Amino acid sequence: MHNLKLASVVVGLSIASSGFAATEIEWWHAMGGANGEKVNEIAKAFNDSQDAYEVKPVYKGNYTETMTSAIAAFRAKQQPAIVQVFEVGTASMMAAKGAIYPVYKLMRESGQAFDESAYLSAVTGYYTNSDGQMLSMPFNSSTPVLYYNKDLFKKAGISQAPKTWQEVETTAKKLQASGVSCGFTTAWQSWVQLENLSARHNVPFASMDNGFGGLKTELKFNGPLQVAHVEKMGEWQKNGIFSYSGRTNDGAAKFYSQECAMFTESSAGYAGIKRNAKFDFGVAELPYWEGKVKQPSNTIIGGASLWVLQGHSKEEYKGVASFLSYLSSASVQADWHQFSGYLPITKAAYDLTKGQGFYAANPGTETGVIQMTTGTPTGNTKGLRLGNFVQIRGIIDEALESVWSGDVDAQTALNTAVERGNTQLRKFEKTND
């Protein structure tokens, strides 16, 4: 695709050899497999582009393990300079007073050119403070989309992907009539079917701008829209229009095997689907409920960002700032976006990818970007900033599973989840106020 070394030209990393050993910068991350290899490649290209700094990527396990390791290391005063933290850990990182070095401040104090308006607001908004200043650097961001099996659609006489949830239902019935056992399945049910459902319809998931307004936020995902959607999905689970596949992305197996013809999953799932699907597939925007909103709003992101930790030397921070500039350059971002399926974080990277013909050659890869940049983000669509969010998602999963199994109605299940989730928020508030 692109020679990552060329990116150094963009950010002006022409540092003369001084004869001293390069300053080491440790970067802890959670990227395994092919993405982990790509992370190593990015770091090596940066290291080869200059001789003042050496970035050392260290894989620390999954997101939870990486964050836990960083917290333990900070307490032992052995923390890395950079750590990758998943989006649900944002509130916890912000609350770690004295532990983080905000990116906007780092760039300014290190003398790095840094134009926050160059970044896609729908991506960076998740990681900014109330003044719109970036606290961490987005790295791998994704948003949910609808994948569909074009071969099964053709067999059922369906010419296009559904845009609304009403159309998902009628499409699924046509598919079932043609012999398909399951209309659709979903990955990451809380993220897709509640968090992004709420954003898509511009209704609150929580009060105080989904937690951006402060620690006294309360959960609101038991409103009429969310209850109606979950109630409907409970009905669909009974008749095969929907088939529950688990809390993570286990639904991929049902999509690959063609048991289910549609699959709501992360835009970053594209590479895996392209590799495993033995059929022609398409990518459409996440459906919305017709009649509940005139124009669907942008969806919100998943993924992770890079946080800079306190406790390092001024020289190390100059290196960190240089590296983050390098990471943000159009060529590096475009290469990462095209390789991984994660969203580009800058308009320049998006424009470069488009200009290179990548979207035309890989239909559907632009869908998530278009969906994410729909309109201007509101207090309901900027993102979520909730303490103890990992625990809250677990509570939501339990509630949804109780509806899918037919044990509880949607209103009762979501009321209970809100009550239990608010208890988690109050615990977080008490600890961090």
mmCIF file of N, CA, C and O in Angstrom, residues 81-83 100-116 119 124 127-129 133-139 305-310 317 320-325 327-328 345:
data_model
loop_
_atom_site.group_PDB
_atom_site.id
_atom_site.type_symbol
_atom_site.label_atom_id
_atom_site.label_comp_id
_atom_site.label_asym_id
_atom_site.label_seq_id
_atom_site.Cartn_x
_atom_site.Cartn_y
_atom_site.Cartn_z
ATOM 1 N N ALA A 81 5.281 5.010 28.628
ATOM 2 C CA ALA A 81 4.957 6.389 28.245
ATOM 3 C C ALA A 81 3.596 6.456 27.569
ATOM 4 O O ALA A 81 2.852 7.422 27.736
ATOM 5 N N ILE A 82 3.264 5.398 26.804
ATOM 6 C CA ILE A 82 2.002 5.354 26.054
ATOM 7 C C ILE A 82 1.297 4.039 26.341
ATOM 8 O O ILE A 82 1.936 2.971 26.360
ATOM 9 N N VAL A 83 -0.019 4.095 26.567
ATOM 10 C CA VAL A 83 -0.808 2.879 26.740
ATOM 11 C C VAL A 83 -2.101 2.992 25.939
ATOM 12 O O VAL A 83 -2.733 4.044 25.883
ATOM 13 N N ILE A 100 -2.369 10.953 33.984
ATOM 14 C CA ILE A 100 -2.327 11.155 32.540
ATOM 15 C C ILE A 100 -1.767 12.534 32.164
ATOM 16 O O ILE A 100 -1.879 13.500 32.920
ATOM 17 N N TYR A 101 -1.175 12.566 30.991
ATOM 18 C CA TYR A 101 -0.649 13.805 30.412
ATOM 19 C C TYR A 101 -1.514 14.056 29.180
ATOM 20 O O TYR A 101 -1.337 13.400 28.153
ATOM 21 N N PRO A 102 -2.492 14.980 29.265
ATOM 22 C CA PRO A 102 -3.413 15.199 28.146
ATOM 23 C C PRO A 102 -2.666 15.471 26.840
ATOM 24 O O PRO A 102 -1.686 16.239 26.820
ATOM 25 N N VAL A 103 -3.130 14.848 25.764
ATOM 26 C CA VAL A 103 -2.432 14.956 24.481
ATOM 27 C C VAL A 103 -2.333 16.400 23.997
ATOM 28 O O VAL A 103 -1.276 16.826 23.508
ATOM 29 N N TYR A 104 -3.418 17.171 24.134
ATOM 30 C CA TYR A 104 -3.380 18.557 23.655
ATOM 31 C C TYR A 104 -2.292 19.361 24.379
ATOM 32 O O TYR A 104 -1.605 20.199 23.795
ATOM 33 N N LYS A 105 -2.128 19.061 25.671
ATOM 34 C CA LYS A 105 -1.132 19.746 26.488
ATOM 35 C C LYS A 105 0.281 19.268 26.132
ATOM 36 O O LYS A 105 1.223 20.062 26.015
ATOM 37 N N LEU A 106 0.426 17.970 25.955
ATOM 38 C CA LEU A 106 1.700 17.381 25.562
ATOM 39 C C LEU A 106 2.204 17.993 24.252
ATOM 40 O O LEU A 106 3.370 18.392 24.146
ATOM 41 N N MET A 107 1.308 18.067 23.262
ATOM 42 C CA MET A 107 1.719 18.580 21.947
ATOM 43 C C MET A 107 2.140 20.047 22.036
ATOM 44 O O MET A 107 3.139 20.459 21.447
ATOM 45 N N ARG A 108 1.385 20.805 22.800
ATOM 46 C CA ARG A 108 1.695 22.234 22.959
ATOM 47 C C ARG A 108 3.028 22.434 23.674
ATOM 48 O O ARG A 108 3.876 23.208 23.228
ATOM 49 N N GLU A 109 3.215 21.706 24.772
ATOM 50 C CA GLU A 109 4.420 21.887 25.580
ATOM 51 C C GLU A 109 5.661 21.279 24.931
ATOM 52 O O GLU A 109 6.784 21.622 25.289
ATOM 53 N N SER A 110 5.430 20.389 23.952
ATOM 54 C CA SER A 110 6.560 19.787 23.244
ATOM 55 C C SER A 110 6.884 20.541 21.966
ATOM 56 O O SER A 110 7.820 20.174 21.243
ATOM 57 N N GLY A 111 6.102 21.569 21.666
ATOM 58 C CA GLY A 111 6.348 22.381 20.481
ATOM 59 C C GLY A 111 5.968 21.718 19.171
ATOM 60 O O GLY A 111 6.445 22.112 18.108
ATOM 61 N N GLN A 112 5.089 20.684 19.252
ATOM 62 C CA GLN A 112 4.646 19.994 18.033
ATOM 63 C C GLN A 112 3.468 20.741 17.407
ATOM 64 O O GLN A 112 2.546 21.152 18.111
ATOM 65 N N ALA A 113 3.475 20.863 16.090
ATOM 66 C CA ALA A 113 2.316 21.430 15.400
ATOM 67 C C ALA A 113 1.148 20.480 15.607
ATOM 68 O O ALA A 113 1.295 19.266 15.426
ATOM 69 N N PHE A 114 0.012 21.014 16.014
ATOM 70 C CA PHE A 114 -1.120 20.159 16.357
ATOM 71 C C PHE A 114 -2.422 20.900 16.080
ATOM 72 O O PHE A 114 -2.800 21.804 16.807
ATOM 73 N N ASP A 115 -3.094 20.517 15.004
ATOM 74 C CA ASP A 115 -4.352 21.149 14.610
ATOM 75 C C ASP A 115 -5.497 20.184 14.886
ATOM 76 O O ASP A 115 -5.723 19.237 14.132
ATOM 77 N N GLU A 116 -6.212 20.420 15.980
ATOM 78 C CA GLU A 116 -7.290 19.502 16.369
ATOM 79 C C GLU A 116 -8.429 19.481 15.356
ATOM 80 O O GLU A 116 -9.166 18.504 15.278
ATOM 81 N N TYR A 119 -8.776 16.539 12.670
ATOM 82 C CA TYR A 119 -9.284 15.215 13.028
ATOM 83 C C TYR A 119 -10.797 15.157 12.858
ATOM 84 O O TYR A 119 -11.488 16.165 12.997
ATOM 85 N N THR A 124 -12.850 11.976 17.385
ATOM 86 C CA THR A 124 -12.130 12.598 18.506
ATOM 87 C C THR A 124 -13.057 13.025 19.641
ATOM 88 O O THR A 124 -12.626 13.115 20.788
ATOM 89 N N TYR A 127 -13.012 11.452 22.973
ATOM 90 C CA TYR A 127 -11.817 11.565 23.817
ATOM 91 C C TYR A 127 -11.441 13.004 24.144
ATOM 92 O O TYR A 127 -10.282 13.299 24.461
ATOM 93 N N THR A 128 -12.414 13.930 24.061
ATOM 94 C CA THR A 128 -12.123 15.331 24.379
ATOM 95 C C THR A 128 -12.734 15.727 25.721
ATOM 96 O O THR A 128 -13.658 15.075 26.207
ATOM 97 N N ASN A 129 -12.225 16.817 26.285
ATOM 98 C CA ASN A 129 -12.831 17.344 27.510
ATOM 99 C C ASN A 129 -13.970 18.296 27.142
ATOM 100 O O ASN A 129 -14.318 18.435 25.962
ATOM 101 N N GLN A 133 -10.918 19.785 23.907
ATOM 102 C CA GLN A 133 -9.483 19.507 23.775
ATOM 103 C C GLN A 133 -9.224 18.007 23.901
ATOM 104 O O GLN A 133 -9.784 17.345 24.777
ATOM 105 N N MET A 134 -8.359 17.475 23.044
ATOM 106 C CA MET A 134 -8.110 16.043 23.004
ATOM 107 C C MET A 134 -7.273 15.575 24.195
ATOM 108 O O MET A 134 -6.171 16.063 24.428
ATOM 109 N N LEU A 135 -7.827 14.619 24.935
ATOM 110 C CA LEU A 135 -7.145 14.073 26.105
ATOM 111 C C LEU A 135 -6.265 12.893 25.726
ATOM 112 O O LEU A 135 -5.239 12.641 26.346
ATOM 113 N N SER A 136 -6.698 12.140 24.724
ATOM 114 C CA SER A 136 -5.921 11.003 24.237
ATOM 115 C C SER A 136 -5.979 11.013 22.714
ATOM 116 O O SER A 136 -6.780 11.748 22.121
ATOM 117 N N MET A 137 -5.130 10.215 22.092
ATOM 118 C CA MET A 137 -5.054 10.177 20.636
ATOM 119 C C MET A 137 -5.800 8.956 20.108
ATOM 120 O O MET A 137 -5.414 7.820 20.387
ATOM 121 N N PRO A 138 -6.898 9.157 19.374
ATOM 122 C CA PRO A 138 -7.604 8.004 18.799
ATOM 123 C C PRO A 138 -6.640 7.182 17.948
ATOM 124 O O PRO A 138 -5.818 7.743 17.218
ATOM 125 N N PHE A 139 -6.737 5.864 18.048
ATOM 126 C CA PHE A 139 -5.848 5.009 17.271
ATOM 127 C C PHE A 139 -6.650 4.024 16.426
ATOM 128 O O PHE A 139 -6.576 4.020 15.213
ATOM 129 N N SER A 305 -7.954 4.277 22.248
ATOM 130 C CA SER A 305 -7.108 5.446 21.991
ATOM 131 C C SER A 305 -5.797 5.288 22.765
ATOM 132 O O SER A 305 -5.667 4.413 23.628
ATOM 133 N N LEU A 306 -4.855 6.149 22.449
ATOM 134 C CA LEU A 306 -3.550 6.110 23.107
ATOM 135 C C LEU A 306 -3.467 7.207 24.163
ATOM 136 O O LEU A 306 -3.663 8.384 23.856
ATOM 137 N N TRP A 307 -3.196 6.800 25.395
ATOM 138 C CA TRP A 307 -3.059 7.730 26.514
ATOM 139 C C TRP A 307 -1.586 7.865 26.883
ATOM 140 O O TRP A 307 -0.846 6.874 26.899
ATOM 141 N N VAL A 308 -1.190 9.082 27.179
ATOM 142 C CA VAL A 308 0.194 9.348 27.607
ATOM 143 C C VAL A 308 0.193 9.431 29.131
ATOM 144 O O VAL A 308 -0.650 10.122 29.722
ATOM 145 N N LEU A 309 1.109 8.704 29.753
ATOM 146 C CA LEU A 309 1.158 8.656 31.216
ATOM 147 C C LEU A 309 2.251 9.570 31.779
ATOM 148 O O LEU A 309 3.297 9.777 31.155
ATOM 149 N N GLN A 310 1.971 10.102 32.951
ATOM 150 C CA GLN A 310 2.923 10.970 33.647
ATOM 151 C C GLN A 310 4.098 10.147 34.184
ATOM 152 O O GLN A 310 4.037 8.925 34.248
ATOM 153 N N TYR A 317 8.962 12.787 26.417
ATOM 154 C CA TYR A 317 7.701 13.374 25.967
ATOM 155 C C TYR A 317 7.843 14.061 24.606
ATOM 156 O O TYR A 317 6.910 14.057 23.805
ATOM 157 N N VAL A 320 7.459 11.212 22.352
ATOM 158 C CA VAL A 320 6.057 10.781 22.286
ATOM 159 C C VAL A 320 5.273 11.707 21.363
ATOM 160 O O VAL A 320 4.490 11.258 20.511
ATOM 161 N N ALA A 321 5.477 13.014 21.518
ATOM 162 C CA ALA A 321 4.770 13.993 20.687
ATOM 163 C C ALA A 321 5.123 13.808 19.209
ATOM 164 O O ALA A 321 4.247 13.865 18.333
ATOM 165 N N SER A 322 6.388 13.567 18.910
ATOM 166 C CA SER A 322 6.816 13.325 17.536
ATOM 167 C C SER A 322 6.153 12.073 16.978
ATOM 168 O O SER A 322 5.705 12.041 15.828
ATOM 169 N N PHE A 323 6.091 11.041 17.802
ATOM 170 C CA PHE A 323 5.494 9.779 17.364
ATOM 171 C C PHE A 323 3.993 9.937 17.106
ATOM 172 O O PHE A 323 3.460 9.413 16.120
ATOM 173 N N LEU A 324 3.299 10.669 17.983
ATOM 174 C CA LEU A 324 1.855 10.872 17.786
ATOM 175 C C LEU A 324 1.588 11.702 16.524
ATOM 176 O O LEU A 324 0.594 11.476 15.820
ATOM 177 N N SER A 325 2.469 12.656 16.229
ATOM 178 C CA SER A 325 2.354 13.416 14.982
ATOM 179 C C SER A 325 2.525 12.487 13.791
ATOM 180 O O SER A 325 1.787 12.554 12.808
ATOM 181 N N LEU A 327 2.004 9.229 13.729
ATOM 182 C CA LEU A 327 0.824 8.355 13.659
ATOM 183 C C LEU A 327 -0.364 9.049 12.986
ATOM 184 O O LEU A 327 -1.181 8.394 12.344
ATOM 185 N N SER A 328 -0.463 10.358 13.167
ATOM 186 C CA SER A 328 -1.596 11.112 12.635
ATOM 187 C C SER A 328 -1.416 11.517 11.180
ATOM 188 O O SER A 328 -2.363 12.003 10.560
ATOM 189 N N ILE A 345 -8.627 8.650 11.285
ATOM 190 C CA ILE A 345 -8.940 9.654 12.314
ATOM 191 C C ILE A 345 -8.838 11.083 11.800
ATOM 192 O O ILE A 345 -9.213 12.013 12.498
#
